[in-house]
Amino acid sequence: STIMPATAVARVWGNGVSKRVLRQKTWYPGTRLWHLIDARSQVVGRLAAQISTLLSGKHKPTFVPRLDGGDHVVVINAKDVLLTGKKWDQKLYRHHTGWPGGLKEIPAKTMLQRFPERILEYAIKGMLPKNSLRKQRIRRLHVYPGPDHPHEAQIVGSHRQFPRRPIALRGGWFPLGARPEDRATG
């Protein structure tokens, strides 16, 4: 059997008598895999829901809510994600500077041009449970705007390619309303 490290904890009882108790440290026996996800032509919310499941480890049979047993996720082509409806024009990302009147609003279209990876990061962070494990889980998320990433050595042999199913939308599969006929041919 595996011996887990124990820590001694001093407990004080009501009558002033102290007693030393051994408490087990939390330990996770699983291994962390690396998943490569291509975000091209994927809807942000649906993709974020699947990625948050991988980060929290709910896809594993050894899932325990109080332990952090999720995997690493590398997302490429984050600049080619889709938003449905009129969200490119209407969705706002808000933050406050801390100064009076310091509420800043950035439209989704501007966010895609300046920081394309943050659109996915904010969506995934919002779908993770709001507890003390959230920061650890979000550290294992690696989002890159283009197809290049520095994690090729970790991914080789330890991942399963995330299934890419294109989702048919009313407006098409092209970000920001760009149609194939709008592109220069030749």
PDB file of C-alpha atoms in Angstrom:
ATOM      1  CA  SER A   1       0.000   0.000   0.000  1.00  0.00           C
ATOM      2  CA  THR A   2       1.024   3.603  -0.551  1.00  0.00           C
ATOM      3  CA  ILE A   3       2.142   5.568   2.486  1.00  0.00           C
ATOM      4  CA  MET A   4       0.935   9.142   2.392  1.00  0.00           C
ATOM      5  CA  PRO A   5       2.745  11.883   4.345  1.00  0.00           C
ATOM      6  CA  ALA A   6       1.050  12.996   7.525  1.00  0.00           C
ATOM      7  CA  THR A   7       1.297  16.298   9.335  1.00  0.00           C
ATOM      8  CA  ALA A   8       1.020  16.762  13.061  1.00  0.00           C
ATOM      9  CA  VAL A   9      -1.633  19.234  14.144  1.00  0.00           C
ATOM     10  CA  ALA A  10      -1.984  20.521  17.699  1.00  0.00           C
ATOM     11  CA  ARG A  11      -5.584  20.772  18.873  1.00  0.00           C
ATOM     12  CA  VAL A  12      -6.672  22.539  22.045  1.00  0.00           C
ATOM     13  CA  TRP A  13      -9.713  21.171  23.813  1.00  0.00           C
ATOM     14  CA  GLY A  14     -12.106  23.234  25.918  1.00  0.00           C
ATOM     15  CA  ASN A  15     -10.474  22.366  29.256  1.00  0.00           C
ATOM     16  CA  GLY A  16      -7.002  23.496  28.130  1.00  0.00           C
ATOM     17  CA  VAL A  17      -5.641  19.983  27.443  1.00  0.00           C
ATOM     18  CA  SER A  18      -3.897  19.749  24.076  1.00  0.00           C
ATOM     19  CA  LYS A  19      -3.728  16.610  21.995  1.00  0.00           C
ATOM     20  CA  ARG A  20      -1.624  15.928  18.898  1.00  0.00           C
ATOM     21  CA  VAL A  21      -3.543  14.508  15.972  1.00  0.00           C
ATOM     22  CA  LEU A  22      -2.139  13.164  12.701  1.00  0.00           C
ATOM     23  CA  ARG A  23      -3.924  14.487   9.622  1.00  0.00           C
ATOM     24  CA  GLN A  24      -3.405  13.176   6.104  1.00  0.00           C
ATOM     25  CA  LYS A  25      -2.302  15.596   3.371  1.00  0.00           C
ATOM     26  CA  THR A  26      -4.419  15.592   0.251  1.00  0.00           C
ATOM     27  CA  TRP A  27      -2.864  13.534  -2.484  1.00  0.00           C
ATOM     28  CA  TYR A  28      -3.963  12.842  -6.040  1.00  0.00           C
ATOM     29  CA  PRO A  29      -2.796   9.578  -7.643  1.00  0.00           C
ATOM     30  CA  GLY A  30      -3.702  10.439 -11.249  1.00  0.00           C
ATOM     31  CA  THR A  31      -1.573  11.781 -14.078  1.00  0.00           C
ATOM     32  CA  ARG A  32      -2.212  15.014 -15.920  1.00  0.00           C
ATOM     33  CA  LEU A  33      -2.580  14.714 -19.678  1.00  0.00           C
ATOM     34  CA  TRP A  34      -2.136  17.485 -22.225  1.00  0.00           C
ATOM     35  CA  HIS A  35      -5.016  18.206 -24.624  1.00  0.00           C
ATOM     36  CA  LEU A  36      -4.578  20.177 -27.846  1.00  0.00           C
ATOM     37  CA  ILE A  37      -7.692  22.042 -28.971  1.00  0.00           C
ATOM     38  CA  ASP A  38      -8.113  23.915 -32.243  1.00  0.00           C
ATOM     39  CA  ALA A  39     -10.539  26.794 -31.655  1.00  0.00           C
ATOM     40  CA  ARG A  40     -10.967  27.719 -35.321  1.00  0.00           C
ATOM     41  CA  SER A  41     -14.664  28.147 -36.237  1.00  0.00           C
ATOM     42  CA  GLN A  42     -15.828  27.134 -32.744  1.00  0.00           C
ATOM     43  CA  VAL A  43     -18.460  29.012 -30.746  1.00  0.00           C
ATOM     44  CA  VAL A  44     -16.868  30.510 -27.610  1.00  0.00           C
ATOM     45  CA  GLY A  45     -19.444  29.372 -25.041  1.00  0.00           C
ATOM     46  CA  ARG A  46     -19.702  25.769 -26.219  1.00  0.00           C
ATOM     47  CA  LEU A  47     -15.930  25.410 -26.434  1.00  0.00           C
ATOM     48  CA  ALA A  48     -15.439  27.010 -23.004  1.00  0.00           C
ATOM     49  CA  ALA A  49     -17.873  24.560 -21.413  1.00  0.00           C
ATOM     50  CA  GLN A  50     -15.933  21.574 -22.776  1.00  0.00           C
ATOM     51  CA  ILE A  51     -12.559  23.035 -21.779  1.00  0.00           C
ATOM     52  CA  SER A  52     -13.720  23.782 -18.227  1.00  0.00           C
ATOM     53  CA  THR A  53     -14.696  20.098 -17.891  1.00  0.00           C
ATOM     54  CA  LEU A  54     -11.156  19.073 -18.902  1.00  0.00           C
ATOM     55  CA  LEU A  55      -9.556  21.586 -16.505  1.00  0.00           C
ATOM     56  CA  SER A  56     -11.616  20.441 -13.523  1.00  0.00           C
ATOM     57  CA  GLY A  57     -11.145  16.724 -14.280  1.00  0.00           C
ATOM     58  CA  LYS A  58     -14.811  15.807 -14.508  1.00  0.00           C
ATOM     59  CA  HIS A  59     -14.135  13.633 -17.552  1.00  0.00           C
ATOM     60  CA  LYS A  60     -12.050  11.206 -15.443  1.00  0.00           C
ATOM     61  CA  PRO A  61     -13.457   8.292 -13.458  1.00  0.00           C
ATOM     62  CA  THR A  62     -11.265   9.342 -10.506  1.00  0.00           C
ATOM     63  CA  PHE A  63     -12.950  12.763 -10.163  1.00  0.00           C
ATOM     64  CA  VAL A  64     -13.211  14.081  -6.602  1.00  0.00           C
ATOM     65  CA  PRO A  65     -14.696  17.586  -6.152  1.00  0.00           C
ATOM     66  CA  ARG A  66     -12.279  18.618  -3.390  1.00  0.00           C
ATOM     67  CA  LEU A  67      -9.103  17.592  -5.288  1.00  0.00           C
ATOM     68  CA  ASP A  68      -7.550  19.226  -8.325  1.00  0.00           C
ATOM     69  CA  GLY A  69      -7.262  16.361 -10.804  1.00  0.00           C
ATOM     70  CA  GLY A  70      -7.745  18.131 -14.127  1.00  0.00           C
ATOM     71  CA  ASP A  71      -5.538  18.108 -17.199  1.00  0.00           C
ATOM     72  CA  HIS A  72      -3.535  20.719 -19.093  1.00  0.00           C
ATOM     73  CA  VAL A  73      -5.298  22.293 -22.075  1.00  0.00           C
ATOM     74  CA  VAL A  74      -3.530  24.039 -24.959  1.00  0.00           C
ATOM     75  CA  VAL A  75      -5.835  26.068 -27.209  1.00  0.00           C
ATOM     76  CA  ILE A  76      -4.581  27.250 -30.607  1.00  0.00           C
ATOM     77  CA  ASN A  77      -6.143  29.592 -33.188  1.00  0.00           C
ATOM     78  CA  ALA A  78      -8.014  31.605 -30.553  1.00  0.00           C
ATOM     79  CA  LYS A  79      -8.252  34.546 -32.955  1.00  0.00           C
ATOM     80  CA  ASP A  80     -10.655  32.551 -35.157  1.00  0.00           C
ATOM     81  CA  VAL A  81     -13.398  31.857 -32.582  1.00  0.00           C
ATOM     82  CA  LEU A  82     -17.032  32.700 -33.227  1.00  0.00           C
ATOM     83  CA  LEU A  83     -19.682  34.546 -31.262  1.00  0.00           C
ATOM     84  CA  THR A  84     -23.321  34.001 -32.167  1.00  0.00           C
ATOM     85  CA  GLY A  85     -25.901  36.657 -32.884  1.00  0.00           C
ATOM     86  CA  LYS A  86     -24.907  40.318 -32.548  1.00  0.00           C
ATOM     87  CA  LYS A  87     -22.388  39.710 -29.769  1.00  0.00           C
ATOM     88  CA  TRP A  88     -19.441  41.096 -31.784  1.00  0.00           C
ATOM     89  CA  ASP A  89     -21.156  44.509 -31.632  1.00  0.00           C
ATOM     90  CA  GLN A  90     -23.065  44.301 -28.338  1.00  0.00           C
ATOM     91  CA  LYS A  91     -20.936  42.256 -25.907  1.00  0.00           C
ATOM     92  CA  LEU A  92     -18.792  44.329 -23.516  1.00  0.00           C
ATOM     93  CA  TYR A  93     -15.904  43.240 -21.307  1.00  0.00           C
ATOM     94  CA  ARG A  94     -15.853  45.405 -18.181  1.00  0.00           C
ATOM     95  CA  HIS A  95     -13.204  46.049 -15.533  1.00  0.00           C
ATOM     96  CA  HIS A  96     -12.649  48.729 -12.931  1.00  0.00           C
ATOM     97  CA  THR A  97      -9.373  50.580 -12.380  1.00  0.00           C
ATOM     98  CA  GLY A  98     -10.063  51.196  -8.702  1.00  0.00           C
ATOM     99  CA  TRP A  99     -10.352  54.954  -9.124  1.00  0.00           C
ATOM    100  CA  PRO A 100     -13.655  56.857  -8.934  1.00  0.00           C
ATOM    101  CA  GLY A 101     -15.375  56.687 -12.304  1.00  0.00           C
ATOM    102  CA  GLY A 102     -12.848  54.105 -13.489  1.00  0.00           C
ATOM    103  CA  LEU A 103     -15.205  51.613 -15.118  1.00  0.00           C
ATOM    104  CA  LYS A 104     -13.683  50.586 -18.468  1.00  0.00           C
ATOM    105  CA  GLU A 105     -15.632  48.835 -21.210  1.00  0.00           C
ATOM    106  CA  ILE A 106     -14.070  47.051 -24.184  1.00  0.00           C
ATOM    107  CA  PRO A 107     -16.330  45.770 -27.002  1.00  0.00           C
ATOM    108  CA  ALA A 108     -15.812  42.166 -28.133  1.00  0.00           C
ATOM    109  CA  LYS A 109     -14.672  43.299 -31.594  1.00  0.00           C
ATOM    110  CA  THR A 110     -11.905  45.442 -30.078  1.00  0.00           C
ATOM    111  CA  MET A 111     -10.942  42.671 -27.647  1.00  0.00           C
ATOM    112  CA  LEU A 112     -10.507  40.266 -30.572  1.00  0.00           C
ATOM    113  CA  GLN A 113      -8.152  42.685 -32.318  1.00  0.00           C
ATOM    114  CA  ARG A 114      -6.086  43.609 -29.235  1.00  0.00           C
ATOM    115  CA  PHE A 115      -6.122  40.461 -27.058  1.00  0.00           C
ATOM    116  CA  PRO A 116      -7.714  37.520 -28.950  1.00  0.00           C
ATOM    117  CA  GLU A 117      -6.782  34.952 -26.313  1.00  0.00           C
ATOM    118  CA  ARG A 118      -8.595  36.803 -23.498  1.00  0.00           C
ATOM    119  CA  ILE A 119     -12.037  36.164 -25.016  1.00  0.00           C
ATOM    120  CA  LEU A 120     -11.633  32.429 -24.409  1.00  0.00           C
ATOM    121  CA  GLU A 121      -9.802  32.887 -21.099  1.00  0.00           C
ATOM    122  CA  TYR A 122     -12.619  34.995 -19.618  1.00  0.00           C
ATOM    123  CA  ALA A 123     -15.298  32.589 -20.849  1.00  0.00           C
ATOM    124  CA  ILE A 124     -13.511  29.537 -19.416  1.00  0.00           C
ATOM    125  CA  LYS A 125     -12.741  31.266 -16.116  1.00  0.00           C
ATOM    126  CA  GLY A 126     -16.417  32.159 -15.756  1.00  0.00           C
ATOM    127  CA  MET A 127     -17.435  28.511 -16.219  1.00  0.00           C
ATOM    128  CA  LEU A 128     -15.093  27.099 -13.579  1.00  0.00           C
ATOM    129  CA  PRO A 129     -16.415  26.692 -10.014  1.00  0.00           C
ATOM    130  CA  LYS A 130     -15.830  29.766  -7.850  1.00  0.00           C
ATOM    131  CA  ASN A 131     -13.720  28.132  -5.130  1.00  0.00           C
ATOM    132  CA  SER A 132     -10.111  27.908  -3.968  1.00  0.00           C
ATOM    133  CA  LEU A 133      -9.165  25.469  -6.756  1.00  0.00           C
ATOM    134  CA  ARG A 134     -10.110  27.902  -9.517  1.00  0.00           C
ATOM    135  CA  LYS A 135      -6.718  29.626  -9.629  1.00  0.00           C
ATOM    136  CA  GLN A 136      -4.858  26.305  -9.844  1.00  0.00           C
ATOM    137  CA  ARG A 137      -7.113  25.102 -12.642  1.00  0.00           C
ATOM    138  CA  ILE A 138      -6.829  28.269 -14.707  1.00  0.00           C
ATOM    139  CA  ARG A 139      -3.002  28.018 -14.520  1.00  0.00           C
ATOM    140  CA  ARG A 140      -3.188  24.849 -16.604  1.00  0.00           C
ATOM    141  CA  LEU A 141      -4.937  26.675 -19.448  1.00  0.00           C
ATOM    142  CA  HIS A 142      -2.633  27.814 -22.255  1.00  0.00           C
ATOM    143  CA  VAL A 143      -4.319  29.906 -24.982  1.00  0.00           C
ATOM    144  CA  TYR A 144      -2.507  31.103 -28.128  1.00  0.00           C
ATOM    145  CA  PRO A 145      -3.944  33.320 -30.886  1.00  0.00           C
ATOM    146  CA  GLY A 146      -2.217  31.472 -33.735  1.00  0.00           C
ATOM    147  CA  PRO A 147      -1.313  27.866 -34.572  1.00  0.00           C
ATOM    148  CA  ASP A 148       2.144  28.015 -32.915  1.00  0.00           C
ATOM    149  CA  HIS A 149       2.701  27.049 -29.277  1.00  0.00           C
ATOM    150  CA  PRO A 150       5.742  26.073 -27.141  1.00  0.00           C
ATOM    151  CA  HIS A 151       4.174  22.915 -25.646  1.00  0.00           C
ATOM    152  CA  GLU A 152       4.901  20.457 -28.455  1.00  0.00           C
ATOM    153  CA  ALA A 153       7.173  18.322 -26.243  1.00  0.00           C
ATOM    154  CA  GLN A 154       4.488  17.879 -23.577  1.00  0.00           C
ATOM    155  CA  ILE A 155       1.689  17.129 -26.014  1.00  0.00           C
ATOM    156  CA  VAL A 156       3.391  14.436 -28.119  1.00  0.00           C
ATOM    157  CA  GLY A 157       2.123  11.029 -27.062  1.00  0.00           C
ATOM    158  CA  SER A 158       0.072  12.178 -24.075  1.00  0.00           C
ATOM    159  CA  HIS A 159      -2.995  13.818 -25.587  1.00  0.00           C
ATOM    160  CA  ARG A 160      -6.057  13.017 -27.531  1.00  0.00           C
ATOM    161  CA  GLN A 161      -6.893  15.465 -30.282  1.00  0.00           C
ATOM    162  CA  PHE A 162     -10.056  17.260 -29.291  1.00  0.00           C
ATOM    163  CA  PRO A 163     -12.868  16.437 -31.727  1.00  0.00           C
ATOM    164  CA  ARG A 164     -13.582  19.361 -34.011  1.00  0.00           C
ATOM    165  CA  ARG A 165     -17.180  19.447 -35.104  1.00  0.00           C
ATOM    166  CA  PRO A 166     -18.094  22.540 -37.090  1.00  0.00           C
ATOM    167  CA  ILE A 167     -21.324  24.069 -35.859  1.00  0.00           C
ATOM    168  CA  ALA A 168     -23.684  25.348 -38.532  1.00  0.00           C
ATOM    169  CA  LEU A 169     -24.767  28.872 -37.677  1.00  0.00           C
ATOM    170  CA  ARG A 170     -27.348  31.046 -39.325  1.00  0.00           C
ATOM    171  CA  GLY A 171     -24.741  33.661 -40.186  1.00  0.00           C
ATOM    172  CA  GLY A 172     -22.175  31.131 -41.438  1.00  0.00           C
ATOM    173  CA  TRP A 173     -18.922  29.862 -39.980  1.00  0.00           C
ATOM    174  CA  PHE A 174     -16.878  32.996 -40.503  1.00  0.00           C
ATOM    175  CA  PRO A 175     -15.803  35.372 -37.696  1.00  0.00           C
ATOM    176  CA  LEU A 176     -16.917  39.007 -37.753  1.00  0.00           C
ATOM    177  CA  GLY A 177     -19.184  38.411 -40.740  1.00  0.00           C
ATOM    178  CA  ALA A 178     -16.341  37.755 -43.224  1.00  0.00           C
ATOM    179  CA  ARG A 179     -17.754  35.708 -46.088  1.00  0.00           C
ATOM    180  CA  PRO A 180     -15.728  33.642 -48.581  1.00  0.00           C
ATOM    181  CA  GLU A 181     -16.902  35.878 -51.420  1.00  0.00           C
ATOM    182  CA  ASP A 182     -15.486  38.912 -49.556  1.00  0.00           C
ATOM    183  CA  ARG A 183     -11.974  37.487 -49.725  1.00  0.00           C
ATOM    184  CA  ALA A 184      -9.737  38.356 -52.643  1.00  0.00           C
ATOM    185  CA  THR A 185      -9.575  35.452 -55.067  1.00  0.00           C
ATOM    186  CA  GLY A 186      -6.646  34.718 -57.299  1.00  0.00           C
TER     187      GLY A 186
END
